[in-house]
Amino acid sequence: MIILAIETSCDETAVAIVEFKKNKVKILSDIISSQVKAHSKYGGVVPALASRMHLKNMVPVLRRAFQKAEIDRNKIDYIAITKGPGLIPALMIGVGAAKALSYSLNKPLVAINHLEGHIYANWLKKSVKLKVCKVKSQDKNNYELQKPELPILCLIVSGGHTQLVLMKKDLNYKIIGETVDDAAGEAFDKVAKLLGFAYPGGPLIEKAAKKGDRNKFNFTRPMMNSKNYNFSFSGLKTAVLYEVRGNCRDEAMPRLYSEQYQTDIAASFQQAVIDVLISKTIKAAREYKVKSILLGGGVSANKELQKQLEETINKKIPNTEYRIPNINLTTDNALMIAVAAYYNIIGKKNIKDWKSVKADANLRL
Ligand code: KG4
Ligand code: ZN
């Protein structure tokens, strides 16, 4: 089965053409055109600009995906599209393109939830191939599908979402907790802005934090001990704001901060986020007696979060499988949408006629 997947929920125009044969996955093409540079000067994603750039990039990205895949277009069996959630002006461009392809190629459309993509990114494992000299190497175009053991708990941490999702069955999701205000990635981006870092701030905070002292500032850990599995990051961001403003009278010149001060703030802030995420995840994993814990979304690229969660699982719930997506599958991409679509197709879910598919900014799992 060959799936062409399109993803335009935020600021990446992405197309992947992927072949599935039982549990073997061959990436025929996987193209991502990032708009990060264009949005960086505004300190965040500007929806109208994202929409214009998706419109400009959609056909060139599709053309490159087809060229790279070197297949006859009629060999494609399904068109998969991110229906939501995300920025509506951005989603609409991808949905429009997917509908046009579905109509012109006369192939069904599979409408996918973006967060389902972040979850299913964890089903992909790189194939290891033996070279002639018997050195093992990872094959970048070939993956295998490996289903984690159910029940599964997924911690989705992205720029738009922070959710704990319980999967007791395939394609079945229960949101057991989520943020009541800012998403974790959003908090990373806002704190980065306070420190004068560029957008997206997550990777820059992580880099700065490596040189800082995580115990220097004892920032609040909002809702860490609340009885539910919800999160809140807005108060933490405000705590950082007060600390930073208190230290520098001229708000317009954050570069006046010393490097040590910036790195200590970054490390202390990052640790506060990690503590809350880990504490809630372990608590939920115990209560729901899950067999696997998965990380997903842009913030899952954070090595410190990956490492500390792994250490805590090994210490507190050692028989639980722990998975993180391959680094190229942490932030937005179309490959994860193709994988989620494959499972939806097998489960006979969300296969639509092009006429009935609409973008939905607030789509829930
Ligand atoms: O999943 P994603 O690409 O887009 C959404 O679905 O929102 O996530 C983007 C978010 C941004 O907020 C970005 O700052 C954050 O992921 N991010 C990170 C790291 N890499 C990306 N946050 C912390 N550490 C990172 N290494
Ligand atoms: Zn995402």
Coordinates of N, CA and C and ligand atoms in Angstrom, one line a residue, residues 7 9-10 85 114-115 118 156-161 297-298 330-333 336, ligand 2:
E7 N 1.1 17.4 5.5 CA 1.0 18.0 6.8 C 1.3 19.5 6.7
S9 N -0.1 21.8 9.5 CA -0.9 22.3 10.7 C -0.3 23.6 11.3
C10 N 1.0 23.8 11.1 CA 1.7 25.0 11.7 C 2.6 25.6 10.7
P85 N -5.6 19.2 15.0 CA -5.8 20.6 15.2 C -4.6 21.4 14.7
H114 N -3.5 15.5 13.9 CA -2.1 15.7 14.0 C -1.5 15.0 15.2
L115 N -2.2 15.0 16.3 CA -1.6 14.4 17.6 C -1.5 12.9 17.5
H118 N 1.8 12.3 16.0 CA 2.8 12.4 17.0 C 2.9 11.1 17.8
I156 N 2.2 13.8 25.1 CA 2.4 14.6 23.9 C 2.7 16.0 24.4
V157 N 3.9 16.5 24.0 CA 4.4 17.8 24.4 C 4.8 18.6 23.1
S158 N 4.0 19.5 22.7 CA 4.3 20.2 21.5 C 4.1 21.7 21.7
G159 N 4.2 22.5 20.6 CA 4.0 23.9 20.7 C 2.6 24.3 21.0
G160 N 1.7 23.4 20.6 CA 0.2 23.7 20.7 C -0.4 22.9 21.8
H161 N 0.2 21.8 22.2 CA -0.5 20.8 23.1 C 0.4 20.3 24.2
G297 N 5.8 14.7 20.0 CA 5.6 16.2 19.8 C 7.0 16.9 19.9
G298 N 7.1 18.1 19.5 CA 8.3 18.8 19.3 C 9.2 18.8 20.6
T330 N 10.3 13.9 15.7 CA 9.8 14.6 16.9 C 9.0 15.8 16.5
T331 N 9.6 16.7 15.7 CA 8.9 17.9 15.3 C 8.0 17.5 14.1
D332 N 7.2 18.5 13.6 CA 6.2 18.2 12.6 C 6.8 17.6 11.3
N333 N 6.1 16.6 10.8 CA 6.5 16.0 9.5 C 5.4 15.2 8.9
M336 N 4.9 10.8 9.9 CA 4.1 10.4 11.0 C 2.6 10.4 10.6
Ligands
ZN2 ZN 3.2 18.9 16.1

